[in-house]
Tab-separated table of C-alpha atoms in Angstrom:
chain	number	residue	atom	x	y	z
A	12	MET	CA	13.157	-12.763	-2.303
A	13	PRO	CA	11.341	-15.857	-0.394
A	14	LYS	CA	7.992	-15.571	0.227
A	15	PRO	CA	8.290	-15.940	4.129
A	16	ALA	CA	11.001	-12.984	4.059
A	17	LYS	CA	8.383	-10.770	2.554
A	18	GLY	CA	5.821	-11.891	4.983
A	19	LEU	CA	8.199	-10.985	7.988
A	20	VAL	CA	9.032	-7.703	6.401
A	21	ALA	CA	5.107	-6.962	6.048
A	22	ALA	CA	4.590	-7.900	9.370
A	23	LEU	CA	7.361	-5.504	10.695
A	24	VAL	CA	5.650	-2.553	8.772
A	25	ALA	CA	2.387	-3.462	9.828
A	26	ALA	CA	3.283	-3.641	13.499
A	27	THR	CA	5.086	-0.261	12.938
A	28	LEU	CA	1.559	1.296	11.493
A	29	ALA	CA	-0.226	-0.379	14.717
A	30	VAL	CA	1.652	1.205	16.993
A	31	GLY	CA	1.437	4.453	15.296
A	32	ILE	CA	-2.466	3.779	15.558
A	33	VAL	CA	-2.320	2.975	19.115
A	34	GLY	CA	-0.511	6.308	20.144
A	35	TRP	CA	-2.993	8.253	17.631
A	36	LEU	CA	-5.941	6.639	19.764
A	37	ALA	CA	-4.056	7.249	23.124
A	38	GLY	CA	-3.098	10.515	22.408
A	39	TRP	CA	0.766	10.178	22.627
A	40	HIS	CA	2.775	13.043	21.282
A	41	LEU	CA	4.987	11.025	18.506
A	42	GLY	CA	6.885	12.547	15.759
A	43	ALA	CA	7.551	16.110	16.019
A	44	ASP	CA	9.216	16.257	12.842
A	45	SER	CA	6.499	14.576	10.889
A	46	ALA	CA	4.407	16.854	12.442
A	47	VAL	CA	5.921	19.389	10.762
A	48	TYR	CA	5.870	18.000	7.303
A	49	ARG	CA	2.014	17.770	7.275
A	50	ALA	CA	1.476	21.277	9.038
A	51	GLY	CA	3.792	22.892	6.111
A	52	ALA	CA	1.786	21.286	3.508
A	53	LEU	CA	-1.313	22.703	5.215
A	54	THR	CA	0.108	25.946	5.726
A	55	MET	CA	0.697	26.288	1.982
A	56	LEU	CA	-3.074	25.081	1.517
A	57	LYS	CA	-4.118	27.774	3.600
A	58	GLY	CA	-2.192	30.421	2.351
A	59	GLU	CA	-0.315	31.242	5.290
A	60	GLN	CA	3.782	32.041	5.506
A	61	LEU	CA	5.728	28.916	5.684
A	62	TYR	CA	8.798	30.962	6.459
A	63	SER	CA	8.388	33.753	9.264
A	64	ASP	CA	9.204	34.362	12.883
A	65	ARG	CA	6.111	32.732	14.310
A	66	MET	CA	5.240	28.974	14.473
A	67	LEU	CA	3.285	27.656	12.132
A	68	THR	CA	-0.579	27.821	13.070
A	69	THR	CA	-1.076	24.038	11.706
A	70	LEU	CA	1.169	22.646	13.966
A	71	PRO	CA	-0.112	20.725	16.984
A	72	SER	CA	0.091	22.717	20.308
A	73	TRP	CA	2.972	20.276	21.667
A	74	VAL	CA	5.212	21.045	18.526
A	75	ASN	CA	7.335	24.275	18.593
A	76	LEU	CA	9.663	23.722	15.305
A	77	PRO	CA	9.760	25.615	12.066
A	78	PHE	CA	9.392	24.681	8.540
A	79	THR	CA	13.131	24.655	7.289
A	80	TYR	CA	12.575	22.524	4.290
A	81	PRO	CA	12.584	23.855	0.657
A	82	PRO	CA	9.292	25.355	-0.696
A	83	ALA	CA	8.742	22.110	-2.910
A	84	ALA	CA	8.752	20.177	0.089
A	85	ALA	CA	5.153	21.404	1.193
A	86	LEU	CA	4.116	20.356	-2.349
A	87	ILE	CA	5.556	17.125	-1.713
A	88	PHE	CA	4.111	16.488	1.521
A	89	LEU	CA	0.516	17.216	0.438
A	90	PRO	CA	-0.788	13.444	0.772
A	91	LEU	CA	-0.095	13.951	4.552
A	92	VAL	CA	-3.027	16.425	4.779
A	93	ALA	CA	-5.520	13.611	4.607
A	94	ILE	CA	-4.078	11.681	7.223
A	95	PRO	CA	-5.285	12.661	10.929
A	96	PRO	CA	-2.420	14.832	12.891
A	97	GLY	CA	-2.048	12.201	15.568
A	98	LEU	CA	-1.395	9.327	12.896
A	99	ILE	CA	1.166	11.073	10.820
A	100	TRP	CA	3.959	9.567	12.845
A	101	GLY	CA	2.742	5.785	12.247
A	102	VAL	CA	2.291	6.316	8.310
A	103	VAL	CA	5.944	7.930	8.124
A	104	SER	CA	7.439	5.381	10.563
A	105	ALA	CA	5.713	2.170	8.836
A	106	LEU	CA	7.116	3.650	5.263
A	107	SER	CA	10.481	4.291	6.895
A	108	VAL	CA	10.365	0.704	7.972
A	109	LEU	CA	9.752	-0.433	4.729
A	110	SER	CA	12.333	1.888	3.127
A	111	LEU	CA	14.791	0.413	5.628
A	112	ALA	CA	14.065	-3.438	4.225
A	113	VAL	CA	14.350	-2.247	0.381
A	114	VAL	CA	17.839	-0.627	0.944
A	115	ILE	CA	18.953	-3.813	2.994
A	116	ARG	CA	17.430	-5.601	0.406
A	117	VAL	CA	19.314	-3.677	-2.741
A	118	PHE	CA	22.474	-3.843	-0.736
A	119	GLY	CA	22.539	-7.769	-1.057
A	120	VAL	CA	20.318	-9.220	1.952
A	121	LYS	CA	17.576	-11.162	-0.286
A	122	THR	CA	17.170	-14.133	2.137
A	123	LEU	CA	14.996	-15.081	5.316
A	124	TRP	CA	18.242	-12.800	6.904
A	125	LEU	CA	16.470	-9.725	5.790
A	126	PRO	CA	13.822	-9.628	8.289
A	127	ALA	CA	16.566	-10.032	10.992
A	128	ALA	CA	18.513	-7.146	9.302
A	129	VAL	CA	15.883	-4.848	9.371
A	130	VAL	CA	15.484	-5.666	13.002
A	131	GLY	CA	19.102	-5.266	13.943
A	132	ALA	CA	19.457	-1.879	12.064
A	133	LEU	CA	16.744	-0.343	14.529
A	134	ALA	CA	19.632	-0.592	16.950
A	135	LEU	CA	21.867	1.588	14.979
A	136	GLU	CA	21.172	5.402	17.027
A	137	PRO	CA	20.455	7.243	13.318
A	138	VAL	CA	17.882	4.583	12.541
A	139	TRP	CA	16.149	4.469	15.865
A	140	LYS	CA	16.431	8.405	16.093
A	141	THR	CA	15.045	8.757	12.867
A	142	LEU	CA	11.858	7.043	13.721
A	143	PHE	CA	11.338	8.516	17.179
A	144	LEU	CA	11.461	12.020	15.409
A	145	GLY	CA	9.266	11.019	12.569
A	146	GLN	CA	12.083	11.863	10.178
A	147	ILE	CA	12.210	10.963	6.561
A	148	ASN	CA	15.531	10.265	6.004
A	149	LEU	CA	15.155	6.476	5.627
A	150	ILE	CA	12.900	7.115	2.917
A	151	LEU	CA	15.060	9.591	1.424
A	152	MET	CA	17.910	7.406	1.134
A	153	ALA	CA	15.549	4.193	-0.361
A	154	VAL	CA	14.674	6.726	-3.173
A	155	ILE	CA	17.813	7.508	-3.838
A	156	VAL	CA	19.181	3.848	-3.574
A	157	VAL	CA	16.714	2.555	-5.654
A	158	ASP	CA	17.177	5.467	-8.354
A	159	VAL	CA	20.904	5.317	-8.631
A	160	LEU	CA	21.268	1.747	-8.016
A	161	VAL	CA	18.109	0.266	-9.802
A	162	VAL	CA	16.396	2.577	-12.163
A	163	CYS	CA	19.860	4.415	-13.620
A	164	ARG	CA	21.317	0.858	-14.076
A	165	ARG	CA	18.601	-0.428	-16.099
A	166	GLY	CA	18.971	2.535	-18.275
A	167	SER	CA	15.212	3.718	-17.718
A	168	ARG	CA	14.214	6.884	-19.073
A	169	TRP	CA	13.007	7.834	-15.535
A	170	GLY	CA	16.449	7.317	-14.160
A	171	GLY	CA	17.766	10.473	-12.162
A	172	VAL	CA	13.777	11.741	-11.533
A	173	LEU	CA	13.570	10.070	-7.861
A	174	VAL	CA	17.040	11.721	-6.859
A	175	GLY	CA	15.716	15.339	-8.282
A	176	VAL	CA	12.768	14.513	-6.020
A	177	ALA	CA	14.713	14.010	-2.997
A	178	ALA	CA	16.786	16.863	-3.155
A	179	ALA	CA	13.689	18.907	-3.835
A	180	VAL	CA	12.714	17.755	-0.160
A	181	LYS	CA	15.968	18.354	1.283
A	182	LEU	CA	19.031	19.911	-0.239
A	183	THR	CA	21.697	17.601	0.605
A	184	PRO	CA	20.671	15.015	-2.120
A	185	LEU	CA	21.589	17.569	-4.698
A	186	ILE	CA	25.252	15.833	-4.499
A	187	PHE	CA	24.005	12.851	-6.114
A	188	ILE	CA	23.695	14.866	-9.366
A	189	PRO	CA	27.435	15.345	-9.830
A	190	HIS	CA	27.732	11.833	-8.688
A	191	LEU	CA	25.737	10.591	-11.620
A	192	PHE	CA	27.829	12.891	-13.973
A	193	LEU	CA	31.131	11.171	-12.323
A	194	THR	CA	29.945	7.716	-13.032
A	195	GLY	CA	28.728	8.310	-16.669
A	196	ARG	CA	25.147	8.822	-16.520
A	197	ARG	CA	24.818	12.146	-17.922
A	198	ALA	CA	21.307	11.903	-19.092
A	199	ASP	CA	20.095	10.758	-15.615
A	200	ALA	CA	22.168	13.958	-13.751
A	201	PHE	CA	20.214	15.997	-16.430
A	202	ARG	CA	17.040	14.306	-15.470
A	203	ALA	CA	17.767	14.860	-12.221
A	204	LEU	CA	18.919	18.099	-12.343
A	205	GLY	CA	15.734	19.209	-14.170
A	206	THR	CA	13.405	17.439	-11.602
A	207	PHE	CA	14.964	19.596	-8.961
A	208	VAL	CA	14.554	22.830	-10.893
A	209	ALA	CA	11.375	22.579	-12.157
A	210	LEU	CA	9.874	21.610	-8.793
A	211	GLN	CA	11.391	24.321	-7.070
A	212	GLY	CA	10.168	26.803	-10.283
A	213	LEU	CA	6.816	25.744	-9.675
A	214	MET	CA	6.749	26.913	-6.421
A	215	PHE	CA	7.347	30.481	-7.680
A	216	VAL	CA	3.962	30.228	-9.223
A	217	VAL	CA	2.292	28.657	-6.634
A	218	ILE	CA	4.060	30.793	-3.304
A	219	PRO	CA	6.063	32.915	-4.973
A	220	SER	CA	6.691	34.972	-1.836
A	221	ASP	CA	7.532	31.941	0.455
A	222	ALA	CA	9.896	30.546	-2.429
A	223	ALA	CA	11.964	34.194	-2.936
A	224	LYS	CA	11.864	33.997	1.125
A	225	TYR	CA	13.391	30.562	1.671
A	226	TRP	CA	15.926	30.939	-1.112
A	227	SER	CA	17.503	34.249	0.721
A	228	VAL	CA	17.785	32.815	3.846
A	229	MET	CA	18.911	29.230	3.163
A	230	GLY	CA	22.452	30.231	3.063
A	231	ASP	CA	22.170	30.435	7.126
A	232	PRO	CA	22.779	26.849	8.739
A	233	GLY	CA	21.879	28.509	12.180
A	234	ARG	CA	18.147	28.421	10.781
A	235	VAL	CA	17.816	24.944	11.467
A	236	GLY	CA	19.253	24.873	14.986
A	237	ALA	CA	22.412	25.230	17.003
A	238	VAL	CA	25.193	24.342	14.721
A	239	HIS	CA	27.803	23.712	17.617
A	240	TRP	CA	25.613	21.328	18.864
A	241	ILE	CA	27.258	17.909	19.179
A	242	PHE	CA	24.069	16.350	17.351
A	243	ASP	CA	25.057	18.259	14.244
A	244	GLN	CA	28.183	15.739	13.012
A	245	SER	CA	29.283	17.715	9.994
A	246	LEU	CA	32.460	19.192	9.356
A	247	ASN	CA	30.847	22.622	9.988
A	248	GLY	CA	29.644	21.408	13.307
A	249	MET	CA	32.884	20.235	14.176
A	250	VAL	CA	34.655	23.394	13.351
A	251	SER	CA	31.945	25.472	15.029
A	252	ARG	CA	32.480	23.559	18.381
A	253	ALA	CA	36.411	23.955	17.991
A	254	SER	CA	36.312	27.749	17.196
A	255	HIS	CA	33.279	28.609	19.776
A	256	LEU	CA	31.150	29.776	17.050
A	257	ALA	CA	33.735	32.118	15.123
A	258	PRO	CA	32.118	33.775	12.001
A	259	TRP	CA	34.728	31.919	9.914
A	260	SER	CA	33.625	28.478	11.006
A	261	LEU	CA	31.613	27.753	7.840
A	262	THR	CA	34.192	28.886	5.336
A	263	VAL	CA	37.004	27.059	7.187
A	264	ALA	CA	34.638	23.795	7.158
A	265	LEU	CA	33.939	24.321	3.569
A	266	ALA	CA	37.628	24.748	2.736
A	267	ILE	CA	38.399	21.317	4.555
A	268	GLY	CA	35.319	19.565	2.515
A	269	ALA	CA	37.188	21.028	-0.536
A	270	VAL	CA	40.153	19.057	0.327
A	271	LEU	CA	38.467	16.078	0.972
A	272	ALA	CA	36.545	16.400	-2.250
A	273	VAL	CA	39.707	15.258	-3.888
A	274	PRO	CA	40.001	11.471	-2.058
A	275	ALA	CA	36.207	11.219	-2.475
A	276	VAL	CA	35.933	12.105	-6.017
A	277	TRP	CA	38.764	9.740	-6.770
A	278	LEU	CA	37.394	6.648	-4.906
A	279	VAL	CA	34.160	7.470	-6.411
A	280	TRP	CA	35.731	7.097	-9.998
A	281	ARG	CA	37.817	4.514	-9.036
A	282	LEU	CA	35.160	2.186	-7.721
A	283	HIS	CA	32.986	2.848	-10.581
A	284	ALA	CA	35.608	1.863	-12.804
A	285	ARG	CA	35.556	-1.271	-11.875
A	286	GLY	CA	31.992	-2.154	-11.285
A	287	ASP	CA	31.386	-1.242	-7.521
A	288	ASP	CA	28.336	1.396	-8.026
A	289	TYR	CA	27.534	0.133	-4.511
A	290	GLY	CA	30.494	1.541	-2.937
A	291	ALA	CA	31.018	4.363	-4.971
A	292	LEU	CA	27.468	5.947	-4.069
A	293	LEU	CA	28.105	5.122	-0.163
A	294	VAL	CA	31.536	7.231	-0.371
A	295	THR	CA	29.171	10.152	-2.075
A	296	ALA	CA	26.538	9.533	0.824
A	297	PHE	CA	28.983	10.002	3.805
A	298	TYR	CA	30.949	12.659	1.858
A	299	ALA	CA	27.771	14.902	1.768
A	300	LEU	CA	27.022	14.209	5.348
A	301	LEU	CA	30.599	15.759	6.141
A	302	LEU	CA	29.907	18.592	3.299
A	303	SER	CA	26.412	19.744	4.827
A	304	PRO	CA	26.539	22.748	6.862
A	305	VAL	CA	24.329	20.553	9.202
A	306	SER	CA	24.192	16.724	9.309
A	307	TRP	CA	22.006	15.815	12.505
A	308	THR	CA	23.090	12.548	13.884
A	309	HIS	CA	19.775	11.220	12.710
A	310	HIS	CA	21.124	11.929	8.910
A	311	TRP	CA	23.614	9.285	9.379
A	312	VAL	CA	21.310	6.489	8.094
A	313	TRP	CA	23.788	5.576	5.304
A	314	SER	CA	25.467	3.502	8.148
A	315	VAL	CA	23.106	0.837	7.800
A	316	PRO	CA	23.713	0.157	3.915
A	317	LEU	CA	27.836	0.308	4.579
A	318	VAL	CA	27.336	-2.235	7.309
A	319	VAL	CA	25.174	-4.495	4.996
A	320	LEU	CA	27.879	-3.854	2.076
A	321	LEU	CA	30.774	-4.930	4.488
A	322	VAL	CA	29.253	-8.057	5.993
A	323	THR	CA	27.870	-9.377	2.761
A	324	ARG	CA	31.294	-9.031	1.169
A	325	GLY	CA	33.290	-10.923	3.917
A	326	HIS	CA	34.558	-7.875	5.830
A	327	ARG	CA	32.707	-8.829	9.381
A	328	LEU	CA	35.364	-7.217	11.382
A	329	ALA	CA	35.053	-3.823	9.599
A	330	GLY	CA	31.139	-4.246	9.443
A	331	CYS	CA	31.193	-4.862	13.235
A	332	ALA	CA	32.972	-1.887	13.831
A	333	VAL	CA	30.903	0.400	12.075
A	334	ALA	CA	27.850	-1.231	13.619
A	335	ALA	CA	29.627	-0.684	17.126
A	336	LEU	CA	30.076	2.747	16.526
A	337	PHE	CA	26.612	3.793	15.727
A	338	VAL	CA	25.022	1.341	18.137
A	339	SER	CA	27.235	3.013	21.031
A	340	CYS	CA	25.260	6.196	20.853
A	341	VAL	CA	28.586	7.887	21.841
A	342	VAL	CA	27.415	11.330	20.935
A	343	MET	CA	24.766	11.004	23.362
A	344	LEU	CA	27.339	10.272	26.070
A	345	VAL	CA	29.634	13.239	25.959
A	346	PRO	CA	28.371	16.405	28.079
A	347	ASN	CA	26.287	18.374	25.515
A	348	GLY	CA	24.143	21.646	25.083
A	349	GLY	CA	24.494	25.099	26.493
A	350	ASP	CA	28.353	25.843	26.237
A	351	HIS	CA	29.579	22.128	27.242
A	352	GLU	CA	30.737	21.756	23.623
A	353	PHE	CA	33.429	24.500	24.109
A	354	ARG	CA	34.712	23.233	27.379
A	355	TRP	CA	35.958	19.780	25.973
A	356	GLY	CA	39.375	18.728	26.065
A	357	ILE	CA	40.910	16.579	23.435
A	358	GLY	CA	39.595	13.377	24.717
A	359	LEU	CA	35.850	14.681	24.719
A	360	SER	CA	36.357	16.365	21.358
A	361	VAL	CA	37.435	12.913	19.977
A	362	LEU	CA	34.347	11.243	21.096
A	363	GLY	CA	32.254	14.377	20.713
A	364	ASN	CA	33.043	14.450	16.750
A	365	ALA	CA	32.902	10.776	16.426
A	366	TYR	CA	31.005	10.258	13.241
A	367	VAL	CA	32.888	13.081	11.668
A	368	LEU	CA	36.310	12.175	12.292
A	369	ALA	CA	35.543	8.303	11.544
A	370	ALA	CA	34.092	9.503	8.098
A	371	ALA	CA	37.073	11.839	7.379
A	372	VAL	CA	39.818	9.176	8.077
A	373	VAL	CA	38.393	6.348	6.595
A	374	LEU	CA	37.799	8.367	3.706
A	375	VAL	CA	41.055	9.439	3.183
A	376	VAL	CA	42.547	6.045	4.153
A	377	LEU	CA	40.566	4.211	1.412
A	378	ALA	CA	41.804	6.661	-0.937
A	379	ALA	CA	45.253	6.064	0.148
A	380	ARG	CA	44.859	2.537	-0.441
A	381	GLU	CA	43.197	2.934	-3.967
A	382	VAL	CA	46.737	4.782	-4.835
A	383	ARG	CA	48.823	2.011	-3.530
A	384	LEU	CA	46.541	-0.589	-5.709
A	385	LEU	CA	47.107	1.409	-8.885
A	386	ARG	CA	50.816	1.830	-8.222
A	387	ARG	CA	50.990	-1.841	-8.079
A	388	ALA	CA	49.044	-2.996	-11.001
A	389	PRO	CA	51.287	-4.594	-13.711
A	390	VAL	CA	52.069	-2.089	-16.426
A	391	PRO	CA	50.798	-3.307	-19.953
A	392	ALA	CA	53.209	-4.804	-22.244
A	393	GLN	CA	54.254	-2.742	-25.160
């Protein structure tokens, strides 16, 4: 990458950190989720309960959120304890902007267009909301992208380790372990699984009570918020809205997810077979967003590498369409909250489930396209 591009990216990261420092000195309340990360690590150090009905005592007074991450996440977040509480948002956001640049570069933008692409990506709703909340979605995405598309492809003995670490912070990245198996990287998949199990197992030694409690309640998606809220753009969220939170909603959503697994696995296998590991990774990422019991809109940061991949491969119209969907903030314009989601008509239901429906439809369409291409392929001469 040209030095001017590196300098501009560094300037963007520095500017983000500078905003964080100004906010810290001015006493702004920024990044509630990043405050939870630090509070979880500090709670573990103090020997207090991570998972209880009461709010963590280590949280700032203006934050009222539970710690819903796996026990190993508290261990991984330990370095944040050394950072002043008011500066956490600035540090996490600066790392997020850097991570955004890394992902865009890995997916093909390596020229002076890189800084412009980073700035442009900030307009996508999942990206700016991730930064606003102080979430780590962009960081985890970069960790997975670097591991699967760089480290694993080089045949490194460290392949898969970062995927295991990402899954230890949020469970959704676990889906990239079967992705590694499916794409023929069995050793990397075993390292990823081993890393995840080792980190979670360690927590049964460090905080046995909290570790046991987490795994006993993690099956309830409602512990992280109202799953019927419009901002849960998952199959479970869509079904929960349509069924008015019927007790069978998650079962139906998982059944739909099982059906969609067929085209998803087919696409990953086909794309990998012809050397398109980038496309294969994105199929797995978007399928994970559909299948996860809860996929908040800020989890959909995978829209960034999708847009980049489409544009760099000459599919500019498709790339613009994807960008338009996520820039439009359509899910913020539909009436929501309370019982609004239960009173949508067909039109609002389509708009209110825009991310889910778009991903599911494109997944099926692309799988059907692959079937047609396979049928049209010339039969080898006997």
